[in-house]
Coordinates of C-alpha atoms and ligand atoms in Angstrom, one line a residue:
M20 CA 87.9 143.1 72.4
S21 CA 87.3 145.8 75.0
L22 CA 90.3 147.1 76.9
F23 CA 88.3 149.0 79.5
P24 CA 89.5 148.1 82.9
Q25 CA 86.0 147.0 84.1
H26 CA 85.6 144.6 81.2
I27 CA 89.0 143.0 81.7
I28 CA 88.3 142.7 85.5
A29 CA 84.9 141.1 84.7
R30 CA 86.5 138.6 82.3
K31 CA 89.0 137.4 84.9
R32 CA 86.3 137.5 87.6
D33 CA 84.2 135.1 85.5
G34 CA 87.1 132.7 85.1
H35 CA 88.2 133.5 81.5
R36 CA 91.8 133.5 80.2
L37 CA 93.0 137.0 79.5
Q38 CA 94.4 137.8 76.1
A39 CA 97.9 139.3 75.8
E40 CA 96.4 142.7 74.9
E41 CA 94.3 142.7 78.1
I42 CA 97.3 141.8 80.2
A43 CA 99.3 144.5 78.5
A44 CA 96.5 147.1 79.1
F45 CA 96.5 146.2 82.8
V46 CA 100.3 146.6 83.1
R47 CA 100.2 149.8 81.2
G48 CA 97.5 151.0 83.6
A49 CA 99.8 150.2 86.5
T50 CA 102.7 152.0 85.0
D51 CA 101.2 155.2 83.6
G52 CA 98.5 155.6 86.3
S53 CA 95.6 155.3 83.8
W54 CA 94.0 152.6 85.9
A55 CA 92.8 153.6 89.4
D56 CA 94.3 151.7 92.3
Y57 CA 90.8 150.2 93.0
Q58 CA 90.7 148.8 89.4
L59 CA 94.2 147.4 89.7
S60 CA 93.4 145.9 93.1
A61 CA 90.1 144.4 91.8
L62 CA 92.0 142.6 89.0
L63 CA 94.7 141.5 91.4
M64 CA 92.0 139.9 93.5
A65 CA 90.3 138.3 90.5
I66 CA 93.7 136.8 89.5
F67 CA 94.3 135.7 93.1
L68 CA 90.9 133.9 93.1
R69 CA 90.8 132.6 89.5
G70 CA 94.5 132.0 88.9
M71 CA 96.3 132.3 85.6
T72 CA 97.5 129.8 83.0
A73 CA 101.2 129.4 82.4
E74 CA 100.8 131.3 79.2
E75 CA 99.0 134.2 81.0
T76 CA 101.7 134.3 83.7
A77 CA 104.5 134.4 81.1
Q78 CA 102.6 137.3 79.3
L79 CA 102.2 139.1 82.6
T80 CA 105.9 138.7 83.4
D81 CA 106.9 139.9 80.0
A82 CA 104.7 143.0 80.1
M83 CA 105.9 143.8 83.6
M84 CA 109.5 143.4 82.6
R85 CA 108.9 145.7 79.6
S86 CA 107.2 148.3 81.8
G87 CA 110.6 149.9 82.2
V88 CA 114.2 149.6 81.0
V89 CA 115.6 146.1 80.2
A90 CA 119.4 146.3 80.9
D91 CA 121.5 145.4 78.0
L92 CA 124.6 143.5 79.0
S93 CA 125.5 142.2 75.5
H94 CA 128.8 144.2 75.9
V95 CA 129.9 141.8 78.7
P96 CA 131.3 138.6 77.3
G97 CA 130.2 135.3 78.7
I98 CA 126.9 133.9 80.0
K99 CA 125.6 136.2 82.7
V100 CA 124.0 134.3 85.6
D101 CA 122.2 135.5 88.7
K102 CA 120.7 133.8 91.7
H103 CA 117.4 134.7 93.4
S104 CA 116.3 133.6 96.8
T105 CA 112.7 133.7 97.9
G106 CA 114.0 134.9 101.3
G107 CA 114.8 133.5 104.6
V108 CA 116.4 134.1 108.0
G109 CA 120.2 134.6 108.1
D110 CA 120.2 134.1 104.3
K111 CA 123.3 136.0 103.4
V112 CA 124.2 133.6 100.5
S113 CA 124.4 136.3 97.8
L114 CA 127.4 137.9 99.5
P115 CA 129.8 135.0 99.4
L116 CA 128.2 133.4 96.4
A117 CA 128.6 136.2 93.8
P118 CA 132.4 136.7 94.3
M119 CA 133.0 132.9 94.3
V120 CA 131.1 132.5 91.0
V121 CA 132.8 135.6 89.4
A122 CA 136.2 134.2 90.6
C123 CA 135.4 131.1 88.6
G124 CA 134.8 133.1 85.4
V125 CA 131.0 133.7 85.3
P126 CA 129.7 137.3 85.3
V127 CA 127.1 137.9 88.0
P128 CA 124.9 141.0 87.6
M129 CA 122.8 141.1 90.7
I130 CA 120.0 143.5 91.5
S131 CA 118.7 142.8 95.0
G132 CA 116.0 144.1 97.4
R133 CA 115.8 145.4 100.9
G134 CA 114.5 143.4 103.8
L135 CA 110.9 143.8 104.9
G136 CA 109.2 142.0 107.7
H137 CA 111.0 139.0 109.0
S138 CA 113.4 138.4 106.1
G139 CA 116.6 140.4 105.7
G140 CA 117.7 142.1 102.5
T141 CA 121.0 141.8 100.8
L142 CA 121.2 145.6 100.3
D143 CA 120.8 146.3 104.0
K144 CA 123.6 143.9 104.8
L145 CA 125.9 145.4 102.2
E146 CA 125.2 148.9 103.4
S147 CA 126.5 148.0 106.9
I148 CA 129.9 148.1 105.2
P149 CA 131.0 151.8 105.8
G150 CA 130.6 153.7 102.6
F151 CA 129.1 150.9 100.5
Q152 CA 126.8 152.3 97.8
T153 CA 124.0 150.2 96.4
G154 CA 122.2 153.0 94.5
L155 CA 124.2 152.8 91.3
S156 CA 122.7 154.0 88.0
L157 CA 122.0 151.4 85.3
D158 CA 125.0 152.8 83.3
A159 CA 127.3 152.5 86.3
Y160 CA 126.0 148.9 86.9
R161 CA 126.6 148.0 83.3
A162 CA 130.1 149.4 83.4
Q163 CA 131.0 147.6 86.6
V164 CA 129.7 144.3 85.4
K165 CA 131.9 144.7 82.4
R166 CA 135.0 145.8 84.4
I167 CA 134.9 143.3 87.3
G168 CA 132.2 140.8 86.4
C169 CA 129.8 141.8 89.2
A170 CA 127.7 144.6 90.6
L171 CA 125.6 144.3 93.7
I172 CA 123.0 147.0 93.5
G173 CA 119.4 147.9 94.4
Q174 CA 116.5 148.2 92.2
T175 CA 116.5 151.4 90.1
K176 CA 113.3 153.5 89.5
D177 CA 113.2 152.5 85.8
L178 CA 113.4 148.7 86.3
A179 CA 110.0 147.0 86.1
P180 CA 108.1 150.0 87.5
A181 CA 104.8 148.2 87.2
D182 CA 105.9 145.8 89.9
R183 CA 106.5 148.6 92.4
T184 CA 102.9 149.8 92.0
L185 CA 101.4 146.3 91.9
Y186 CA 103.4 145.0 94.8
A187 CA 102.4 147.9 97.0
L188 CA 98.8 147.2 96.3
R189 CA 99.1 143.4 96.8
D190 CA 100.7 144.1 100.2
V191 CA 97.6 145.9 101.4
T192 CA 94.9 143.9 99.6
A193 CA 95.7 140.4 100.7
T194 CA 96.9 139.3 97.3
V195 CA 100.6 138.6 97.9
E196 CA 100.4 134.8 98.2
C197 CA 99.4 134.0 94.6
I198 CA 101.8 132.0 92.5
P199 CA 101.2 133.7 89.1
L200 CA 101.6 137.2 90.8
I201 CA 104.7 136.1 92.7
C202 CA 106.3 134.6 89.6
A203 CA 105.6 137.8 87.5
S204 CA 106.9 140.0 90.3
I205 CA 110.1 138.1 90.9
L206 CA 110.9 137.3 87.3
S207 CA 110.0 140.7 85.7
K208 CA 112.7 142.3 87.9
K209 CA 115.3 139.5 87.4
L210 CA 114.8 139.3 83.6
A211 CA 115.2 143.1 83.3
E212 CA 118.7 142.8 84.8
G213 CA 120.1 141.6 81.4
I214 CA 120.9 138.0 82.6
D215 CA 121.0 134.9 80.4
A216 CA 120.4 132.4 83.2
L217 CA 119.1 132.2 86.7
V218 CA 119.4 129.9 89.7
L219 CA 116.5 130.1 92.2
D220 CA 116.7 129.2 95.8
V221 CA 113.1 128.5 96.8
K222 CA 112.9 128.2 100.5
F223 CA 110.3 126.3 102.5
G224 CA 109.7 126.1 106.3
R225 CA 108.9 128.3 109.2
G226 CA 111.2 131.1 108.3
A227 CA 110.2 131.1 104.6
F228 CA 107.5 132.7 102.5
M229 CA 106.3 129.2 101.5
K230 CA 105.8 127.1 104.6
T231 CA 105.7 123.6 103.1
L232 CA 107.8 121.7 100.5
P233 CA 104.8 121.0 98.2
E234 CA 103.9 124.7 98.2
A235 CA 107.5 125.7 97.5
K236 CA 107.7 123.1 94.8
R237 CA 104.7 124.5 93.0
L238 CA 106.2 128.0 93.1
A239 CA 109.6 126.7 91.9
E240 CA 108.0 124.8 89.0
A241 CA 106.1 127.9 88.0
L242 CA 109.2 130.1 88.2
V243 CA 111.3 127.7 86.2
A244 CA 108.5 127.4 83.5
V245 CA 108.0 131.2 83.2
G246 CA 111.7 131.9 83.2
R247 CA 112.2 129.4 80.4
A248 CA 109.3 130.9 78.5
G249 CA 111.2 134.2 78.8
G250 CA 114.1 132.6 77.0
K251 CA 116.4 132.1 80.0
Q252 CA 118.1 129.0 81.4
V253 CA 116.6 128.4 84.8
R254 CA 117.2 125.9 87.6
A255 CA 115.7 125.8 91.1
L256 CA 116.9 124.4 94.4
L257 CA 114.4 123.7 97.2
T258 CA 116.1 124.4 100.5
A259 CA 114.9 124.1 104.1
M260 CA 114.4 127.2 106.2
D261 CA 113.2 126.0 109.5
E262 CA 116.2 127.2 111.4
P263 CA 118.3 130.2 110.4
L264 CA 121.0 129.7 107.8
G265 CA 124.4 130.0 109.4
R266 CA 125.0 131.3 112.9
A267 CA 124.4 135.1 112.5
V268 CA 121.2 137.0 111.9
G269 CA 121.4 140.8 111.4
N270 CA 123.3 143.0 109.0
A271 CA 127.0 143.7 109.9
V272 CA 127.1 140.4 111.7
E273 CA 126.0 138.6 108.5
V274 CA 128.6 140.5 106.5
A275 CA 131.2 139.2 108.9
E276 CA 129.9 135.7 108.5
S277 CA 130.0 136.0 104.7
I278 CA 133.6 137.0 104.9
A279 CA 134.3 133.9 107.0
C280 CA 132.5 131.9 104.4
L281 CA 134.8 133.4 101.7
R282 CA 137.8 132.3 103.9
G283 CA 136.4 128.8 103.9
V284 CA 135.5 128.9 107.6
G285 CA 131.8 129.7 107.4
P286 CA 129.1 127.5 109.1
A287 CA 128.6 124.2 107.4
D288 CA 125.0 124.8 106.3
L289 CA 125.9 128.2 104.8
M290 CA 128.8 126.7 102.9
E291 CA 126.6 123.9 101.7
V292 CA 123.9 126.1 100.3
T293 CA 126.4 128.5 98.8
Y294 CA 128.4 125.8 97.0
A295 CA 125.2 124.0 95.8
L296 CA 123.7 127.2 94.2
G297 CA 127.2 128.2 92.9
A298 CA 127.7 124.8 91.3
H299 CA 124.5 125.2 89.2
M300 CA 125.5 128.8 88.3
L301 CA 128.9 127.5 87.0
I302 CA 127.1 124.9 84.9
L303 CA 124.6 127.3 83.4
G304 CA 127.5 129.8 82.9
G305 CA 129.2 127.1 80.8
V306 CA 132.4 126.8 82.8
A307 CA 131.7 123.4 84.4
Q308 CA 130.0 120.2 83.2
T309 CA 129.1 118.5 86.5
T310 CA 128.2 119.6 90.0
D311 CA 131.3 117.8 91.3
E312 CA 133.6 119.7 88.9
A313 CA 131.8 123.0 89.7
R314 CA 132.0 122.5 93.4
S315 CA 135.8 121.8 93.2
R316 CA 136.3 125.0 91.3
L317 CA 134.3 127.0 93.8
E318 CA 136.2 125.4 96.7
A319 CA 139.5 126.3 94.9
S320 CA 138.4 129.9 94.6
V321 CA 138.0 130.0 98.3
R322 CA 141.3 128.2 99.0
D323 CA 143.4 130.3 96.7
G324 CA 141.9 133.6 97.9
S325 CA 140.5 134.6 94.5
A326 CA 136.9 134.7 95.8
L327 CA 137.8 136.9 98.7
A328 CA 139.9 139.2 96.4
C329 CA 136.8 139.5 94.2
F330 CA 134.7 140.6 97.2
R331 CA 137.3 143.2 98.1
E332 CA 137.2 144.5 94.5
I333 CA 133.4 144.8 94.6
V334 CA 133.4 146.6 97.9
T335 CA 136.1 149.0 96.7
A336 CA 134.3 149.6 93.4
Q337 CA 131.1 150.5 95.2
G338 CA 132.8 152.9 97.6
G339 CA 132.9 150.7 100.6
D340 CA 135.8 150.4 103.1
A341 CA 137.5 147.3 101.9
R342 CA 139.6 147.1 105.1
V343 CA 136.5 145.3 106.7
V344 CA 137.5 142.2 104.6
D345 CA 140.6 141.7 106.7
E346 CA 139.5 143.6 109.8
P347 CA 135.8 142.8 110.3
E348 CA 136.0 144.7 113.7
R349 CA 135.7 147.8 111.5
L350 CA 132.1 146.9 110.8
P351 CA 129.5 148.7 113.0
A352 CA 129.4 147.0 116.5
A353 CA 126.6 147.1 119.1
T354 CA 127.1 148.5 122.6
W355 CA 125.9 145.3 124.3
Q356 CA 127.0 141.9 123.3
V357 CA 125.4 139.5 125.7
P358 CA 125.4 135.7 125.7
L359 CA 122.2 133.8 126.3
V360 CA 123.1 130.6 128.2
A361 CA 121.6 127.1 128.2
E362 CA 119.6 126.2 131.3
S363 CA 120.1 122.5 130.9
T364 CA 122.5 120.1 129.2
G365 CA 121.3 118.2 126.1
F366 CA 120.9 118.6 122.4
V367 CA 119.7 121.6 120.4
G368 CA 116.2 120.3 119.4
D369 CA 115.0 123.4 117.7
V370 CA 115.9 126.9 116.7
D371 CA 112.8 128.5 115.4
A372 CA 113.9 130.7 112.4
M373 CA 110.8 132.9 112.5
A374 CA 111.2 133.6 116.3
V375 CA 114.9 134.4 115.8
A376 CA 114.0 136.7 112.9
L377 CA 111.4 138.5 115.0
A378 CA 113.9 138.9 117.9
A379 CA 116.4 140.4 115.5
L380 CA 113.6 142.7 114.1
G381 CA 112.8 143.8 117.7
L382 CA 116.5 144.7 118.2
G383 CA 116.3 147.0 115.1
A384 CA 117.9 144.7 112.5
G385 CA 114.9 144.9 110.1
R386 CA 111.9 147.0 109.3
T387 CA 108.2 146.5 109.5
R388 CA 107.4 149.4 107.2
A389 CA 109.4 150.3 104.1
A390 CA 110.3 153.7 105.5
D391 CA 111.8 152.3 108.8
R392 CA 115.6 152.8 109.4
I393 CA 117.5 149.7 110.4
D394 CA 120.4 149.5 112.9
P395 CA 123.3 147.8 111.1
A396 CA 125.1 146.7 114.3
V397 CA 122.4 144.7 116.1
G398 CA 121.5 141.1 115.7
V399 CA 122.4 137.6 116.9
T400 CA 125.6 135.7 116.5
A401 CA 127.1 132.3 117.6
L402 CA 123.7 130.7 117.3
V403 CA 123.7 127.0 118.1
K404 CA 122.5 124.6 115.3
R405 CA 120.0 121.9 115.6
G406 CA 121.5 118.6 116.7
E407 CA 124.5 120.2 118.5
R408 CA 125.3 119.2 122.0
V409 CA 125.2 121.9 124.6
E410 CA 126.2 122.0 128.3
R411 CA 124.3 123.8 131.0
G412 CA 125.7 127.4 131.3
A413 CA 127.2 127.4 127.8
P414 CA 126.1 130.1 125.3
L415 CA 123.3 129.4 122.9
C416 CA 123.9 132.6 121.1
V417 CA 125.2 136.2 121.6
I418 CA 122.8 139.0 121.4
H419 CA 124.0 142.3 119.9
A420 CA 121.9 145.3 121.1
N421 CA 122.0 149.0 121.3
D422 CA 119.0 149.4 123.6
P423 CA 118.6 147.6 127.0
T424 CA 114.8 147.2 126.7
A425 CA 115.1 145.6 123.3
L426 CA 117.9 143.4 124.6
A427 CA 115.7 142.1 127.5
K428 CA 112.9 141.3 125.0
A429 CA 115.2 139.6 122.6
K430 CA 116.7 137.5 125.3
A431 CA 113.3 136.3 126.4
A432 CA 112.2 135.6 122.8
L433 CA 115.4 133.7 122.0
A434 CA 115.2 131.7 125.2
R435 CA 111.8 130.4 123.8
A436 CA 113.1 130.0 120.2
I437 CA 116.0 127.7 121.1
V438 CA 114.9 124.5 122.7
V439 CA 117.3 122.0 124.4
T440 CA 116.1 118.4 124.4
D441 CA 117.4 115.1 125.9
E442 CA 117.6 113.3 122.6
P443 CA 119.1 114.7 119.3
P444 CA 116.5 115.7 116.7
T445 CA 116.2 113.9 113.3
L446 CA 117.4 116.4 110.8
P447 CA 115.9 116.6 107.3
P448 CA 118.2 117.4 104.4
L449 CA 119.0 121.0 103.8
I450 CA 118.6 120.7 100.1
A451 CA 115.4 118.8 99.5
E452 CA 115.3 118.9 95.7
V453 CA 116.8 120.3 92.5
L454 CA 114.7 121.2 89.5
L455 CA 116.9 121.0 86.4
Ligands
LIG20 N1 109.3 138.8 96.2 C1 108.9 139.6 95.1 O1 109.7 140.3 94.6 N2 107.6 139.6 94.7 C2 106.7 138.8 95.3 O2 105.6 138.8 94.8 C3 107.1 137.9 96.3 C4 108.4 138.0 96.8

């Protein structure tokens, strides 16, 4: 078998299954630079057009995971469980979820990403807490998971380096939306964390990567199959992302909402998704048998303050100012905090997640290029939810801005994104399906 790049590319171009050695050669080429970017890109496009079998996808994931360090957490007792979301608007679930699950006795090693484009990133949110460090070394990560059961960090250079090269090429060669490539990209990073089990939140809708439930389900099924082929326990929830999750979109404002969630007073939809994902994490972590039992334990961790105490411990361990937990006014605040009011009385018929995300992006809450700096203080809070009744002149949301021009643009965009109707809309379930 030839392992020359052009021969491997030709085989996939012509619709053949690649052998494990060919896949390994491709991943090695992406890691050590021995394949040129145009050769990597050509194979990515051939995979995009021809697809990959489940076996090829599992082999690609494994090779990408092994392109760098695979964290060893065998010194941490218990079943280590993480959660991964395919990304949405206002999706701050990781922040309240990790401490709740840890407070219930399951270690949560979590390596997250930054936001790019319309969807926010857990790291950017956490870094809006003054002093919070997400750039821990793998040794510091391992030590913290052992000591307090959780670390919330960013991807290190040595974790799945092949994905960094391949993702950057996919981004500029129209090869992102490809299930085998998405699976290998997500799971190579997650499996390198040293976890035993994973719960996936695969989102669908206007504010998600996958726009429809059938598409999201195809991705979820592939992720579950490949994760299991990698020897992990995996479950997936399919959750709706047509309107933002919760009432806050931004960074510091989402930390404040996460703290409210840990106090048990978060918005109903955010509490719902957090408890649902957490329940499956507790079951996979071996500390609960049923979702009802798991949910009761999670609720108890909120009621008795142990989840909030765990969040405080994580913030302190990672150099953050833990006083924000009790005094959220210590989080960065924007100069202008201006309500957008309803022009008519009625029901909230729609809150377009993508439009809200783009308004927040325009305020500076996100980035359009990896090198952009974000403004931690800006965003949107007090967003109305679909189905709620509103009176003319009442606020539909509050815009947090540091620039008057950006404020005016966001106001106009949000006025279009939030639609008030005479009749209440029919609301689909938030959690459409669970793949066990
Ligand atoms: N997130 C990832 O990490 N990789 C993808 O390919 C898509 C989403």
